[in-house]
Amino acid sequence: MAPSSTYHHGDLRAACLRAARELLEEDGSAGLSLRAVARRAGVSATAPYRHYADREALVSAVAAEGYRELATHLAQAHPAPSTPDELAAVAVAYVRFALEHPALFRAMFAEPCDPTSEERVAATAAISEYVRTIVKATFPGVDADALSTTVWALVHGLAFLHLDGKLDSSTPEIVAAQVTSAVRALFDAAPAMSGTAAAAQPGV
Amino acid sequence: MAPSSTYHHGDLRAACLRAARELLEEDGSAGLSLRAVARRAGVSATAPYRHYADREALVSAVAAEGYRELATHLAQAHPAPSTPDELAAVAVAYVRFALEHPALFRAMFAEPCDPTSEERVAATAAISEYVRTIVKATFPGVDADALSTTVWALVHGLAFLHLDGKLDSSTPEIVAAQVTSAVRALFDAAPAMSGTAAAAQPGV
DNA sequence: TGTACATCAGTGAACGCGCGTTCACTGATGTAC
DNA sequence: TGTACATCAGTGAACGCGCGTTCACTGATGTAC
């Protein structure tokens, strides 16, 4: 009708990403199709191909964005945690992110992230590096590699079990309490753990 | 051609389940369609409707079967664990099951299991009850509810992170070592944890 | 400042596909007498 | 033991759907001179 104003969208790439996010949160991953994205962005079905090679590329871009948002969200919970309580606060933020963006979170972890998307690979590497860093700061003198795996797995598992309705998620407070006590338990165990894992100074 | 021998399949219900499992392991959840299942079972596209109301019902049946198999697999690792090492063996079996049946495992936890399938609800309840029971036996005198959540989350998280290629899964031994050390860490923490959670006798 | 032209972003028709599901049907099975 | 009939399990044609992707195209933008 009035092509002059809309022919060039302006920033279709970003609009596609936004539309994909919305579709994901509304209809789950099944609703995330290139055509639906194009429709929502108010553009022809093939326009997104200008910006994404194929569906997989769009999904990877959404996932990568999710990782970056997760990182931001965690940093907001505490910029540089170094006590058990601060670590717990970050863990709570992790689980809360999953519960607030269930389909996004699932998409982020849905498949063994294909290594052809460097953006996606970089984003997940950043997360795991971040976890390692804060575990190192919170548990000085302990094998950080082994422990950060444990911490991440615990928190990640809590996130998924809540997401899948296997644990009580009726209020944010209940969730937060569960996550906090689980993380604290780990902290108390750390000195004992250093004996089973690699060499480490047990002095804390 | 020779309808007399194949018109009545014999046990199409079970054959559909088997076909669904195979498709899941081969093509992932995207490959699990009613039509593909029918094809693989050597039957017309609509025959499965005799046994499953719709696609969702088939998927729920597959998931429920997965839960039962998981339970069997865990029981084989150790029928009645009561020491940290025995618990760890069960945890290793859990993660191994996930790695051996990735798509099945994902399907089992893919959605907040719709409560319309009693079979599926019962199967997941059985798993969580089982976890609670063995945690109780392994950690006497500790709040079993809180701790079993923590144990399950840890192991579940390890399973998913391995599944998603976020952790090193290059050999079964590496995986087993990681899982074992994580679970042992939890065990060492239990006395400390009983202070943060509900009332419990710290005497072990 | 004005014009020519290359580049870029979006169009829209068309392809072939596999899917879930419905429907009226028919062949096989088993049971009652 | 034999027959009539109800029941059950599977058939196959057909529906409408949305999808990913291709292709030749055209309108808008911006740059060189």
Coordinates of C-alpha atoms in Angstrom, one line a residue, chain A:
Chain A
M1 CA 0.0 0.0 0.0
A2 CA 2.5 2.6 1.1
P3 CA 5.7 0.9 0.2
S4 CA 7.8 4.0 0.4
S5 CA 7.7 4.0 4.2
T6 CA 8.2 0.3 4.8
Y7 CA 10.1 -1.0 1.9
H8 CA 13.3 -0.6 3.7
H9 CA 12.6 -1.8 7.2
G10 CA 15.5 -0.1 8.9
D11 CA 16.7 -2.9 11.1
L12 CA 15.1 -6.1 10.0
R13 CA 17.9 -8.1 11.6
A14 CA 17.1 -6.9 15.0
A15 CA 13.3 -7.0 14.4
C16 CA 13.6 -10.7 13.4
L17 CA 15.5 -11.4 16.6
R18 CA 12.8 -9.7 18.6
A19 CA 10.0 -11.4 16.8
A20 CA 11.7 -14.8 17.3
R21 CA 12.0 -14.1 21.0
E22 CA 8.4 -13.3 21.3
L23 CA 7.2 -16.3 19.3
L24 CA 9.4 -18.5 21.5
E25 CA 7.9 -17.2 24.7
E26 CA 4.4 -17.4 23.3
D27 CA 4.3 -20.7 21.5
G28 CA 7.4 -22.5 22.5
S29 CA 10.1 -23.6 20.1
A30 CA 7.5 -25.2 17.8
G31 CA 6.2 -21.7 17.1
L32 CA 9.6 -20.4 16.0
S33 CA 9.5 -20.6 12.2
L34 CA 11.1 -18.3 9.7
R35 CA 7.7 -17.6 8.2
A36 CA 6.1 -16.7 11.5
V37 CA 9.1 -14.4 12.3
A38 CA 8.7 -12.7 8.9
R39 CA 4.9 -12.3 9.5
R40 CA 5.4 -10.8 12.9
A41 CA 8.1 -8.4 11.6
G42 CA 5.6 -7.3 8.9
V43 CA 7.7 -8.4 6.1
S44 CA 7.5 -10.9 3.3
A45 CA 8.3 -14.6 4.0
T46 CA 11.6 -14.5 2.3
A47 CA 12.9 -11.2 3.6
P48 CA 14.7 -12.7 6.7
Y49 CA 16.9 -14.6 4.3
R50 CA 18.7 -11.3 3.7
H51 CA 19.9 -11.6 7.2
Y52 CA 19.9 -15.2 8.2
A53 CA 21.2 -18.0 6.0
D54 CA 18.5 -20.4 7.2
R55 CA 16.3 -21.3 10.2
E56 CA 19.2 -22.7 12.1
A57 CA 21.1 -19.5 11.9
L58 CA 18.2 -17.6 13.4
V59 CA 17.9 -20.0 16.2
S60 CA 21.6 -19.8 17.0
A61 CA 21.4 -16.0 17.0
V62 CA 18.5 -16.2 19.5
A63 CA 20.4 -18.6 21.7
A64 CA 23.5 -16.4 21.6
E65 CA 21.4 -13.4 22.6
G66 CA 20.0 -15.4 25.4
Y67 CA 23.4 -16.3 26.7
R68 CA 24.4 -12.7 26.7
E69 CA 21.3 -11.7 28.5
L70 CA 21.9 -14.4 31.1
A71 CA 25.3 -13.1 31.7
T72 CA 24.0 -9.6 32.2
H73 CA 21.3 -10.8 34.5
L74 CA 23.9 -12.7 36.6
A75 CA 26.2 -9.7 36.8
Q76 CA 23.3 -7.6 38.0
A77 CA 22.7 -10.0 40.8
H78 CA 26.2 -9.4 41.9
P79 CA 29.1 -8.0 39.9
A80 CA 31.9 -9.8 41.6
P81 CA 30.7 -12.3 44.2
S82 CA 33.2 -13.5 46.7
T83 CA 31.2 -14.9 49.6
P84 CA 28.8 -17.8 49.7
D85 CA 25.8 -15.6 50.0
E86 CA 26.9 -13.5 47.0
L87 CA 27.4 -16.7 45.0
A88 CA 24.0 -17.9 46.1
A89 CA 22.5 -14.7 44.9
V90 CA 23.9 -15.3 41.5
A91 CA 22.6 -18.8 41.5
V92 CA 19.2 -17.6 42.3
A93 CA 19.4 -15.2 39.4
Y94 CA 20.3 -18.0 37.1
V95 CA 17.3 -20.1 38.1
R96 CA 15.0 -17.1 38.0
F97 CA 16.2 -16.3 34.4
A98 CA 15.2 -19.8 33.4
L99 CA 11.8 -19.5 34.9
E100 CA 11.2 -16.1 33.4
H101 CA 12.2 -17.1 29.9
P102 CA 11.4 -20.8 29.8
A103 CA 11.4 -21.3 26.1
L104 CA 14.4 -19.2 25.5
F105 CA 16.3 -21.1 28.2
R106 CA 15.3 -24.4 26.6
A107 CA 16.4 -23.2 23.2
M108 CA 19.7 -22.2 24.6
F109 CA 20.3 -25.7 25.8
A110 CA 18.1 -27.6 23.4
E111 CA 20.8 -29.2 21.3
P112 CA 24.5 -29.8 21.5
C113 CA 25.2 -26.3 20.2
D114 CA 26.4 -26.7 16.6
P115 CA 29.9 -25.4 16.4
T116 CA 29.3 -23.7 13.1
S117 CA 27.9 -20.7 14.8
E118 CA 30.9 -18.9 16.3
E119 CA 28.6 -16.4 17.9
R120 CA 26.9 -19.1 19.8
V121 CA 30.0 -20.9 20.8
A122 CA 31.5 -17.7 22.1
A123 CA 28.5 -17.0 24.1
T124 CA 28.4 -20.3 25.9
A125 CA 32.2 -20.2 26.5
A126 CA 31.7 -16.8 28.1
I127 CA 29.1 -18.2 30.5
S128 CA 31.2 -21.2 31.6
E129 CA 34.3 -18.9 32.0
Y130 CA 32.2 -16.6 34.1
V131 CA 31.1 -19.4 36.4
R132 CA 34.7 -20.5 36.7
T133 CA 35.8 -17.0 37.7
I134 CA 33.3 -16.4 40.4
V135 CA 33.8 -19.9 41.8
K136 CA 37.5 -19.2 42.0
A137 CA 36.8 -15.9 43.8
T138 CA 34.4 -17.5 46.2
F139 CA 36.3 -20.7 47.0
P140 CA 40.0 -19.6 47.1
G141 CA 42.4 -22.4 47.5
V142 CA 40.3 -25.1 45.9
D143 CA 40.4 -26.7 42.5
A144 CA 38.3 -24.2 40.7
D145 CA 37.7 -26.3 37.6
A146 CA 36.2 -29.3 39.4
L147 CA 34.1 -27.1 41.7
S148 CA 32.8 -24.8 39.1
T149 CA 31.5 -27.8 37.2
T150 CA 29.7 -28.9 40.3
V151 CA 28.3 -25.5 41.0
W152 CA 27.1 -25.0 37.5
A153 CA 25.5 -28.5 37.3
L154 CA 23.7 -28.0 40.6
V155 CA 22.3 -24.7 39.6
H156 CA 21.5 -25.8 36.1
G157 CA 19.8 -28.9 37.4
L158 CA 17.7 -26.8 39.7
A159 CA 16.7 -24.6 36.8
F160 CA 15.6 -27.4 34.7
L161 CA 13.7 -29.3 37.4
H162 CA 11.8 -26.2 38.2
L163 CA 11.2 -25.6 34.5
D164 CA 9.8 -29.1 34.1
G165 CA 7.5 -28.9 37.1
K166 CA 9.4 -31.5 39.0
L167 CA 10.1 -29.1 41.9
D168 CA 7.9 -26.7 43.8
S169 CA 8.1 -23.3 42.0
S170 CA 4.9 -21.8 43.4
T171 CA 6.6 -18.7 44.6
P172 CA 9.9 -17.0 43.9
E173 CA 10.7 -17.1 47.6
I174 CA 10.5 -20.9 47.7
V175 CA 12.7 -21.2 44.7
A176 CA 15.2 -18.8 46.1
A177 CA 15.3 -20.6 49.4
Q178 CA 15.9 -24.0 47.7
V179 CA 18.7 -22.6 45.5
T180 CA 20.3 -20.8 48.3
S181 CA 20.4 -23.8 50.7
A182 CA 21.8 -26.1 47.9
V183 CA 24.6 -23.7 47.1
R184 CA 25.5 -23.1 50.7
A185 CA 25.7 -26.9 51.2
L186 CA 28.3 -27.0 48.5
F187 CA 30.3 -24.2 50.0
D188 CA 30.5 -26.0 53.3
A189 CA 31.7 -29.0 51.5
A190 CA 34.5 -27.4 49.6
P191 CA 37.4 -28.1 52.0
A192 CA 36.4 -31.7 52.1
M193 CA 36.1 -31.8 48.4
S194 CA 39.6 -30.5 47.8
G195 CA 40.8 -33.9 49.1
T196 CA 39.0 -35.9 46.4
A197 CA 39.8 -33.6 43.5
A198 CA 43.1 -32.2 42.3
A199 CA 45.9 -30.9 44.5
A200 CA 44.8 -27.8 46.4
Q201 CA 45.8 -25.9 49.5
P202 CA 43.2 -26.9 52.2
G203 CA 43.9 -23.8 54.1
V204 CA 41.1 -21.8 52.5

